[in-house]
Amino acid sequence: MDPSGYEHLSPAEAIAYQEELRHKIQIQELTTPIKTIAGADISFDKDSDILYAGIVVFKYPEMTLIGTSTAISHTSFPYISGLLAFREVPALFNAWNNLYTKPDLLVLDGQGIAHERRMGIATHFGLLTNVPTIGSAKSRLYGKFEEPADKAFAQSPMYDKGELIGVALRSKEHCNPIYISPGHNISMQQSVDVIKNCIRGYRIPEPTRQAHYLVNKIRIENGESKTKQLGLFD
DNA sequence: GCGACAG
DNA sequence: ATCTTGTCGC
């Protein structure tokens, strides 16, 4: 199904689609070398249905900037816990198609398989584009875990009925942990290792941290240009 | 019925 | 996610 059609799905239909896609998920080691990595994120105004999507690509593991792409899209699918992909993936897909050179790996702001149906936004996007993905969320959605020690890089496994679905990682001392889980076409261990390599002094790993910065920037800029276009200062 | 609940 | 200044703590 083309993501442009997501907005016409009912929540029940979206859940049915997740159950259908989950059978295709591949959590296994990525054997091809990782030479480039990208971060993706979304931004929007409080009561607006316009989404600002952005992707930032870096050379890995140096993390030097290679390129960026953005897309401004409309959505009508509401935010529903567990169905985030249906709201944000269409916009991200547009930004993805604007990228000249696709990265070897993509980090999304949200869960991978640490989801009740293993279909977090990172997994969903990976299945859609066939690019290896990792989910790096700022808060927990699903899974049980013990609080990791308050020491940089301390980690604790996240489980769902005995199954390992993610890792709570203390990316920085005295900061709340981030929740890492593989999205598609990469292993749990590799996901955690890669994210650790992307931590550069902040709680949020560089790929999504920079993507967040980018989408906020274009959101503010777009708002200002519209104000001018409407001639509110005339 | 109650609590949880990515962005 | 976004609205927003100061403020507590390392």
PDB file of C-alpha atoms (C1' of nucleotides) in Angstrom:
ATOM      1  CA  MET A   1       0.000   0.000   0.000  1.00  0.00           C
ATOM      2  CA  ASP A   2       1.260   3.467  -0.879  1.00  0.00           C
ATOM      3  CA  PRO A   3       1.673   5.621   2.255  1.00  0.00           C
ATOM      4  CA  SER A   4      -0.315   8.403   0.613  1.00  0.00           C
ATOM      5  CA  GLY A   5      -3.357   6.254   1.265  1.00  0.00           C
ATOM      6  CA  TYR A   6      -2.845   5.933   5.014  1.00  0.00           C
ATOM      7  CA  GLU A   7      -5.001   8.927   5.854  1.00  0.00           C
ATOM      8  CA  HIS A   8      -8.074   7.101   4.607  1.00  0.00           C
ATOM      9  CA  LEU A   9      -7.614   4.148   6.963  1.00  0.00           C
ATOM     10  CA  SER A  10      -9.618   3.732  10.146  1.00  0.00           C
ATOM     11  CA  PRO A  11      -7.675   2.836  13.313  1.00  0.00           C
ATOM     12  CA  ALA A  12      -8.978  -0.726  13.058  1.00  0.00           C
ATOM     13  CA  GLU A  13      -7.798  -1.003   9.457  1.00  0.00           C
ATOM     14  CA  ALA A  14      -4.397   0.431  10.396  1.00  0.00           C
ATOM     15  CA  ILE A  15      -3.998  -2.236  13.096  1.00  0.00           C
ATOM     16  CA  ALA A  16      -4.981  -4.934  10.628  1.00  0.00           C
ATOM     17  CA  TYR A  17      -2.317  -3.640   8.227  1.00  0.00           C
ATOM     18  CA  GLN A  18       0.308  -3.803  10.992  1.00  0.00           C
ATOM     19  CA  GLU A  19      -0.634  -7.424  11.665  1.00  0.00           C
ATOM     20  CA  GLU A  20      -0.184  -8.102   7.972  1.00  0.00           C
ATOM     21  CA  LEU A  21       3.209  -6.379   7.711  1.00  0.00           C
ATOM     22  CA  ARG A  22       4.713  -7.833  10.881  1.00  0.00           C
ATOM     23  CA  HIS A  23       5.279 -11.176   9.157  1.00  0.00           C
ATOM     24  CA  LYS A  24       7.880  -9.556   6.891  1.00  0.00           C
ATOM     25  CA  ILE A  25      10.054  -8.106   9.654  1.00  0.00           C
ATOM     26  CA  GLN A  26      13.676  -9.214   9.540  1.00  0.00           C
ATOM     27  CA  ILE A  27      15.800  -8.773  12.678  1.00  0.00           C
ATOM     28  CA  GLN A  28      19.223 -10.020  11.672  1.00  0.00           C
ATOM     29  CA  GLU A  29      22.767  -8.771  11.408  1.00  0.00           C
ATOM     30  CA  LEU A  30      23.452  -6.148   8.764  1.00  0.00           C
ATOM     31  CA  THR A  31      26.488  -7.595   7.004  1.00  0.00           C
ATOM     32  CA  THR A  32      27.137  -4.891   4.443  1.00  0.00           C
ATOM     33  CA  PRO A  33      29.453  -2.120   5.703  1.00  0.00           C
ATOM     34  CA  ILE A  34      27.846   0.961   7.237  1.00  0.00           C
ATOM     35  CA  LYS A  35      29.468   3.935   5.539  1.00  0.00           C
ATOM     36  CA  THR A  36      26.626   6.406   5.846  1.00  0.00           C
ATOM     37  CA  ILE A  37      23.856   6.908   8.400  1.00  0.00           C
ATOM     38  CA  ALA A  38      20.859   9.248   8.499  1.00  0.00           C
ATOM     39  CA  GLY A  39      18.395  10.599  11.035  1.00  0.00           C
ATOM     40  CA  ALA A  40      14.734  11.435  10.334  1.00  0.00           C
ATOM     41  CA  ASP A  41      12.231  13.522  12.257  1.00  0.00           C
ATOM     42  CA  ILE A  42       8.933  15.404  12.073  1.00  0.00           C
ATOM     43  CA  SER A  43       7.797  18.787  13.388  1.00  0.00           C
ATOM     44  CA  PHE A  44       4.415  20.533  13.337  1.00  0.00           C
ATOM     45  CA  ASP A  45       2.475  23.374  14.877  1.00  0.00           C
ATOM     46  CA  LYS A  46       0.184  22.520  17.769  1.00  0.00           C
ATOM     47  CA  ASP A  47      -3.157  22.643  15.978  1.00  0.00           C
ATOM     48  CA  SER A  48      -2.087  22.165  12.382  1.00  0.00           C
ATOM     49  CA  ASP A  49      -2.285  19.208   9.986  1.00  0.00           C
ATOM     50  CA  ILE A  50       0.859  20.270   8.146  1.00  0.00           C
ATOM     51  CA  LEU A  51       3.899  18.092   8.840  1.00  0.00           C
ATOM     52  CA  TYR A  52       7.486  19.161   8.288  1.00  0.00           C
ATOM     53  CA  ALA A  53       9.695  16.141   7.605  1.00  0.00           C
ATOM     54  CA  GLY A  54      13.451  16.090   7.333  1.00  0.00           C
ATOM     55  CA  ILE A  55      16.333  13.659   6.882  1.00  0.00           C
ATOM     56  CA  VAL A  56      19.994  14.400   7.597  1.00  0.00           C
ATOM     57  CA  VAL A  57      22.729  12.150   6.220  1.00  0.00           C
ATOM     58  CA  PHE A  58      26.195  11.673   7.714  1.00  0.00           C
ATOM     59  CA  LYS A  59      29.353   9.781   6.912  1.00  0.00           C
ATOM     60  CA  TYR A  60      29.766   6.958   9.442  1.00  0.00           C
ATOM     61  CA  PRO A  61      31.354   6.729  11.930  1.00  0.00           C
ATOM     62  CA  GLU A  62      32.933  10.158  11.488  1.00  0.00           C
ATOM     63  CA  MET A  63      29.505  11.761  11.595  1.00  0.00           C
ATOM     64  CA  THR A  64      30.405  14.538   9.188  1.00  0.00           C
ATOM     65  CA  LEU A  65      27.435  16.032   7.333  1.00  0.00           C
ATOM     66  CA  ILE A  66      26.833  14.749   3.810  1.00  0.00           C
ATOM     67  CA  GLY A  67      23.386  16.031   2.894  1.00  0.00           C
ATOM     68  CA  THR A  68      19.792  16.801   3.860  1.00  0.00           C
ATOM     69  CA  SER A  69      16.306  16.669   2.402  1.00  0.00           C
ATOM     70  CA  THR A  70      12.947  18.031   3.559  1.00  0.00           C
ATOM     71  CA  ALA A  71       9.276  17.793   2.646  1.00  0.00           C
ATOM     72  CA  ILE A  72       6.164  19.613   3.778  1.00  0.00           C
ATOM     73  CA  SER A  73       3.058  17.431   3.715  1.00  0.00           C
ATOM     74  CA  HIS A  74      -0.540  17.419   4.863  1.00  0.00           C
ATOM     75  CA  THR A  75      -2.052  14.739   7.090  1.00  0.00           C
ATOM     76  CA  SER A  76      -5.460  13.978   8.499  1.00  0.00           C
ATOM     77  CA  PHE A  77      -4.517  10.863  10.445  1.00  0.00           C
ATOM     78  CA  PRO A  78      -4.531  11.747  14.184  1.00  0.00           C
ATOM     79  CA  TYR A  79      -1.856  10.818  16.659  1.00  0.00           C
ATOM     80  CA  ILE A  80      -2.883   7.524  18.246  1.00  0.00           C
ATOM     81  CA  SER A  81      -0.480   5.691  20.512  1.00  0.00           C
ATOM     82  CA  GLY A  82       0.642   2.592  18.630  1.00  0.00           C
ATOM     83  CA  LEU A  83      -0.306   3.986  15.228  1.00  0.00           C
ATOM     84  CA  LEU A  84       2.244   6.789  14.922  1.00  0.00           C
ATOM     85  CA  ALA A  85       3.530   5.501  11.590  1.00  0.00           C
ATOM     86  CA  PHE A  86       0.234   6.160   9.855  1.00  0.00           C
ATOM     87  CA  ARG A  87       0.515   9.813  10.744  1.00  0.00           C
ATOM     88  CA  GLU A  88       4.225  10.450  10.117  1.00  0.00           C
ATOM     89  CA  VAL A  89       5.453   7.915   7.555  1.00  0.00           C
ATOM     90  CA  PRO A  90       3.766   9.564   4.530  1.00  0.00           C
ATOM     91  CA  ALA A  91       5.623  12.840   5.182  1.00  0.00           C
ATOM     92  CA  LEU A  92       8.897  11.053   5.880  1.00  0.00           C
ATOM     93  CA  PHE A  93       8.486   9.058   2.689  1.00  0.00           C
ATOM     94  CA  ASN A  94       8.264  12.281   0.687  1.00  0.00           C
ATOM     95  CA  ALA A  95      11.468  13.551   2.285  1.00  0.00           C
ATOM     96  CA  TRP A  96      13.056  10.154   1.610  1.00  0.00           C
ATOM     97  CA  ASN A  97      12.204  10.345  -2.087  1.00  0.00           C
ATOM     98  CA  ASN A  98      13.849  13.759  -2.233  1.00  0.00           C
ATOM     99  CA  LEU A  99      17.188  12.327  -1.109  1.00  0.00           C
ATOM    100  CA  TYR A 100      19.720  12.016  -3.910  1.00  0.00           C
ATOM    101  CA  THR A 101      21.856   9.432  -2.160  1.00  0.00           C
ATOM    102  CA  LYS A 102      20.176   6.976   0.185  1.00  0.00           C
ATOM    103  CA  PRO A 103      22.032   6.157   3.449  1.00  0.00           C
ATOM    104  CA  ASP A 104      23.103   2.642   4.463  1.00  0.00           C
ATOM    105  CA  LEU A 105      21.098   2.975   7.673  1.00  0.00           C
ATOM    106  CA  LEU A 106      18.355   5.249   8.999  1.00  0.00           C
ATOM    107  CA  VAL A 107      17.543   6.206  12.606  1.00  0.00           C
ATOM    108  CA  LEU A 108      13.940   7.202  13.353  1.00  0.00           C
ATOM    109  CA  ASP A 109      12.572   9.141  16.329  1.00  0.00           C
ATOM    110  CA  GLY A 110      10.335   6.445  17.839  1.00  0.00           C
ATOM    111  CA  GLN A 111      10.185   2.694  18.397  1.00  0.00           C
ATOM    112  CA  GLY A 112      11.357  -0.135  16.169  1.00  0.00           C
ATOM    113  CA  ILE A 113      10.051  -3.553  17.311  1.00  0.00           C
ATOM    114  CA  ALA A 114       9.538  -2.310  20.898  1.00  0.00           C
ATOM    115  CA  HIS A 115       5.854  -2.178  20.038  1.00  0.00           C
ATOM    116  CA  GLU A 116       2.863  -4.346  20.932  1.00  0.00           C
ATOM    117  CA  ARG A 117       2.696  -5.672  17.366  1.00  0.00           C
ATOM    118  CA  ARG A 118       6.434  -5.087  16.705  1.00  0.00           C
ATOM    119  CA  MET A 119       5.432  -2.393  14.238  1.00  0.00           C
ATOM    120  CA  GLY A 120       6.930   0.850  15.545  1.00  0.00           C
ATOM    121  CA  ILE A 121       7.553   3.670  13.054  1.00  0.00           C
ATOM    122  CA  ALA A 122      11.164   2.584  12.438  1.00  0.00           C
ATOM    123  CA  THR A 123      10.101  -0.947  11.548  1.00  0.00           C
ATOM    124  CA  HIS A 124       7.253   0.309   9.382  1.00  0.00           C
ATOM    125  CA  PHE A 125       9.496   2.697   7.459  1.00  0.00           C
ATOM    126  CA  GLY A 126      12.165   0.040   7.001  1.00  0.00           C
ATOM    127  CA  LEU A 127       9.656  -2.395   5.510  1.00  0.00           C
ATOM    128  CA  LEU A 128       8.308   0.309   3.216  1.00  0.00           C
ATOM    129  CA  THR A 129      11.648   1.490   1.826  1.00  0.00           C
ATOM    130  CA  ASN A 130      13.694  -1.660   2.384  1.00  0.00           C
ATOM    131  CA  VAL A 131      16.385   0.391   4.142  1.00  0.00           C
ATOM    132  CA  PRO A 132      17.876  -0.912   7.422  1.00  0.00           C
ATOM    133  CA  THR A 133      16.387   1.101  10.319  1.00  0.00           C
ATOM    134  CA  ILE A 134      16.793   1.649  14.058  1.00  0.00           C
ATOM    135  CA  GLY A 135      14.238   3.131  16.432  1.00  0.00           C
ATOM    136  CA  SER A 136      15.531   5.595  19.056  1.00  0.00           C
ATOM    137  CA  ALA A 137      12.690   6.836  21.276  1.00  0.00           C
ATOM    138  CA  LYS A 138      12.738   9.407  24.055  1.00  0.00           C
ATOM    139  CA  SER A 139      10.140   7.538  26.078  1.00  0.00           C
ATOM    140  CA  ARG A 140       8.814   4.027  26.476  1.00  0.00           C
ATOM    141  CA  LEU A 141       5.809   2.733  24.609  1.00  0.00           C
ATOM    142  CA  TYR A 142       5.896  -0.977  25.333  1.00  0.00           C
ATOM    143  CA  GLY A 143       7.971  -3.537  27.228  1.00  0.00           C
ATOM    144  CA  LYS A 144       9.101  -4.127  30.787  1.00  0.00           C
ATOM    145  CA  PHE A 145      12.549  -3.142  32.009  1.00  0.00           C
ATOM    146  CA  GLU A 146      14.606  -2.282  35.051  1.00  0.00           C
ATOM    147  CA  GLU A 147      15.933   1.256  35.367  1.00  0.00           C
ATOM    148  CA  PRO A 148      19.532   1.250  34.087  1.00  0.00           C
ATOM    149  CA  ALA A 149      22.260   2.509  36.481  1.00  0.00           C
ATOM    150  CA  ASP A 150      22.840   6.263  36.473  1.00  0.00           C
ATOM    151  CA  LYS A 151      26.089   5.971  34.608  1.00  0.00           C
ATOM    152  CA  ALA A 152      26.863   6.839  30.988  1.00  0.00           C
ATOM    153  CA  PHE A 153      26.119   3.896  28.651  1.00  0.00           C
ATOM    154  CA  ALA A 154      24.531   1.741  31.336  1.00  0.00           C
ATOM    155  CA  GLN A 155      21.788  -0.305  29.715  1.00  0.00           C
ATOM    156  CA  SER A 156      18.895  -2.571  30.573  1.00  0.00           C
ATOM    157  CA  PRO A 157      16.965  -5.010  28.356  1.00  0.00           C
ATOM    158  CA  MET A 158      13.288  -4.476  27.545  1.00  0.00           C
ATOM    159  CA  TYR A 159      11.055  -7.532  27.404  1.00  0.00           C
ATOM    160  CA  ASP A 160       7.596  -8.581  26.342  1.00  0.00           C
ATOM    161  CA  LYS A 161       6.699 -11.960  27.807  1.00  0.00           C
ATOM    162  CA  GLY A 162      10.313 -13.107  27.830  1.00  0.00           C
ATOM    163  CA  GLU A 163      11.103 -11.805  24.362  1.00  0.00           C
ATOM    164  CA  LEU A 164      13.839  -9.177  24.064  1.00  0.00           C
ATOM    165  CA  ILE A 165      12.343  -6.252  22.148  1.00  0.00           C
ATOM    166  CA  GLY A 166      14.628  -3.342  23.016  1.00  0.00           C
ATOM    167  CA  VAL A 167      17.232  -1.767  25.287  1.00  0.00           C
ATOM    168  CA  ALA A 168      16.881   1.194  27.653  1.00  0.00           C
ATOM    169  CA  LEU A 169      20.161   3.079  27.236  1.00  0.00           C
ATOM    170  CA  ARG A 170      21.487   5.776  29.566  1.00  0.00           C
ATOM    171  CA  SER A 171      23.096   7.821  26.804  1.00  0.00           C
ATOM    172  CA  LYS A 172      24.216  10.434  29.331  1.00  0.00           C
ATOM    173  CA  GLU A 173      24.670  10.467  33.081  1.00  0.00           C
ATOM    174  CA  HIS A 174      21.887  12.138  35.076  1.00  0.00           C
ATOM    175  CA  CYS A 175      19.572  12.042  32.067  1.00  0.00           C
ATOM    176  CA  ASN A 176      16.591   9.800  31.435  1.00  0.00           C
ATOM    177  CA  PRO A 177      17.410   6.818  29.207  1.00  0.00           C
ATOM    178  CA  ILE A 178      16.540   6.524  25.524  1.00  0.00           C
ATOM    179  CA  TYR A 179      14.837   3.401  24.186  1.00  0.00           C
ATOM    180  CA  ILE A 180      16.591   1.586  21.368  1.00  0.00           C
ATOM    181  CA  SER A 181      15.138  -1.190  19.240  1.00  0.00           C
ATOM    182  CA  PRO A 182      15.953  -2.529  15.776  1.00  0.00           C
ATOM    183  CA  GLY A 183      13.529  -1.500  13.084  1.00  0.00           C
ATOM    184  CA  HIS A 184      14.214  -3.840  10.156  1.00  0.00           C
ATOM    185  CA  ASN A 185      17.180  -5.595   8.558  1.00  0.00           C
ATOM    186  CA  ILE A 186      19.538  -5.079  11.524  1.00  0.00           C
ATOM    187  CA  SER A 187      20.179  -6.890  14.805  1.00  0.00           C
ATOM    188  CA  MET A 188      19.500  -5.783  18.373  1.00  0.00           C
ATOM    189  CA  GLN A 189      23.201  -5.719  19.254  1.00  0.00           C
ATOM    190  CA  GLN A 190      24.156  -3.744  16.159  1.00  0.00           C
ATOM    191  CA  SER A 191      21.386  -1.256  16.823  1.00  0.00           C
ATOM    192  CA  VAL A 192      22.684  -0.511  20.301  1.00  0.00           C
ATOM    193  CA  ASP A 193      26.309  -0.372  19.154  1.00  0.00           C
ATOM    194  CA  VAL A 194      25.537   2.036  16.326  1.00  0.00           C
ATOM    195  CA  ILE A 195      23.514   4.337  18.570  1.00  0.00           C
ATOM    196  CA  LYS A 196      26.318   4.370  21.141  1.00  0.00           C
ATOM    197  CA  ASN A 197      28.694   5.472  18.389  1.00  0.00           C
ATOM    198  CA  CYS A 198      26.297   8.292  17.523  1.00  0.00           C
ATOM    199  CA  ILE A 199      26.132   9.763  21.028  1.00  0.00           C
ATOM    200  CA  ARG A 200      28.195  12.941  21.064  1.00  0.00           C
ATOM    201  CA  GLY A 201      27.741  14.487  24.482  1.00  0.00           C
ATOM    202  CA  TYR A 202      23.965  14.820  24.361  1.00  0.00           C
ATOM    203  CA  ARG A 203      21.150  12.500  25.409  1.00  0.00           C
ATOM    204  CA  ILE A 204      19.862  12.221  21.843  1.00  0.00           C
ATOM    205  CA  PRO A 205      22.046  10.509  19.216  1.00  0.00           C
ATOM    206  CA  GLU A 206      23.380  12.846  16.536  1.00  0.00           C
ATOM    207  CA  PRO A 207      21.279  11.600  13.567  1.00  0.00           C
ATOM    208  CA  THR A 208      17.879  12.336  15.112  1.00  0.00           C
ATOM    209  CA  ARG A 209      19.199  15.290  17.115  1.00  0.00           C
ATOM    210  CA  GLN A 210      20.252  17.050  13.912  1.00  0.00           C
ATOM    211  CA  ALA A 211      17.088  15.989  12.087  1.00  0.00           C
ATOM    212  CA  HIS A 212      15.016  17.511  14.895  1.00  0.00           C
ATOM    213  CA  TYR A 213      16.976  20.734  14.593  1.00  0.00           C
ATOM    214  CA  LEU A 214      16.393  20.808  10.825  1.00  0.00           C
ATOM    215  CA  VAL A 215      12.629  20.212  10.850  1.00  0.00           C
ATOM    216  CA  ASN A 216      12.095  22.815  13.547  1.00  0.00           C
ATOM    217  CA  LYS A 217      14.050  25.285  11.463  1.00  0.00           C
ATOM    218  CA  ILE A 218      11.966  24.794   8.318  1.00  0.00           C
ATOM    219  CA  ARG A 219       8.744  24.885  10.361  1.00  0.00           C
ATOM    220  CA  ILE A 220       9.641  28.293  11.778  1.00  0.00           C
ATOM    221  CA  GLU A 221      10.793  29.564   8.394  1.00  0.00           C
ATOM    222  CA  ASN A 222       7.617  28.362   6.680  1.00  0.00           C
ATOM    223  CA  GLY A 223       5.493  30.074   9.307  1.00  0.00           C
ATOM    224  CA  GLU A 224       7.312  33.347   8.794  1.00  0.00           C
ATOM    225  CA  SER A 225       7.080  33.235   5.019  1.00  0.00           C
ATOM    226  CA  LYS A 226       3.346  32.580   5.210  1.00  0.00           C
ATOM    227  CA  THR A 227       2.894  35.555   7.499  1.00  0.00           C
ATOM    228  CA  LYS A 228       4.563  37.704   4.850  1.00  0.00           C
ATOM    229  CA  GLN A 229       2.606  36.150   1.982  1.00  0.00           C
ATOM    230  CA  LEU A 230      -0.660  36.918   3.730  1.00  0.00           C
ATOM    231  CA  GLY A 231       0.409  40.516   3.982  1.00  0.00           C
ATOM    232  CA  LEU A 232      -0.349  40.702   7.677  1.00  0.00           C
ATOM    233  CA  PHE A 233       2.064  43.597   7.985  1.00  0.00           C
ATOM    234  CA  ASP A 234       0.507  45.796   5.270  1.00  0.00           C
TER     235      ASP A 234
ATOM    236  C1'  DG B   1     -13.339  -0.322  35.822  1.00  0.00           C
ATOM    237  C1'  DC B   2      -8.352   1.458  36.113  1.00  0.00           C
ATOM    238  C1'  DG B   3      -3.945   2.665  34.420  1.00  0.00           C
ATOM    239  C1'  DA B   4      -0.768   3.303  30.308  1.00  0.00           C
ATOM    240  C1'  DC B   5      -0.178   5.671  26.334  1.00  0.00           C
ATOM    241  C1'  DA B   6       6.213   6.604  20.711  1.00  0.00           C
ATOM    242  C1'  DG B   7       5.274  11.682  18.458  1.00  0.00           C
TER     243       DG B   7
ATOM    244  C1'  DA C   1       4.819  17.064  19.206  1.00  0.00           C
ATOM    245  C1'  DT C   2       4.375  22.210  20.892  1.00  0.00           C
ATOM    246  C1'  DC C   3       3.383  26.172  24.190  1.00  0.00           C
ATOM    247  C1'  DT C   4       7.650  28.820  27.217  1.00  0.00           C
ATOM    248  C1'  DT C   5      11.183  31.548  31.976  1.00  0.00           C
ATOM    249  C1'  DG C   6      13.010  30.605  35.361  1.00  0.00           C
ATOM    250  C1'  DT C   7      15.141  27.500  38.182  1.00  0.00           C
ATOM    251  C1'  DC C   8      16.958  23.296  40.748  1.00  0.00           C
ATOM    252  C1'  DG C   9      20.935  20.230  40.463  1.00  0.00           C
ATOM    253  C1'  DC C  10      25.269  18.253  38.832  1.00  0.00           C
TER     254       DC C  10
END
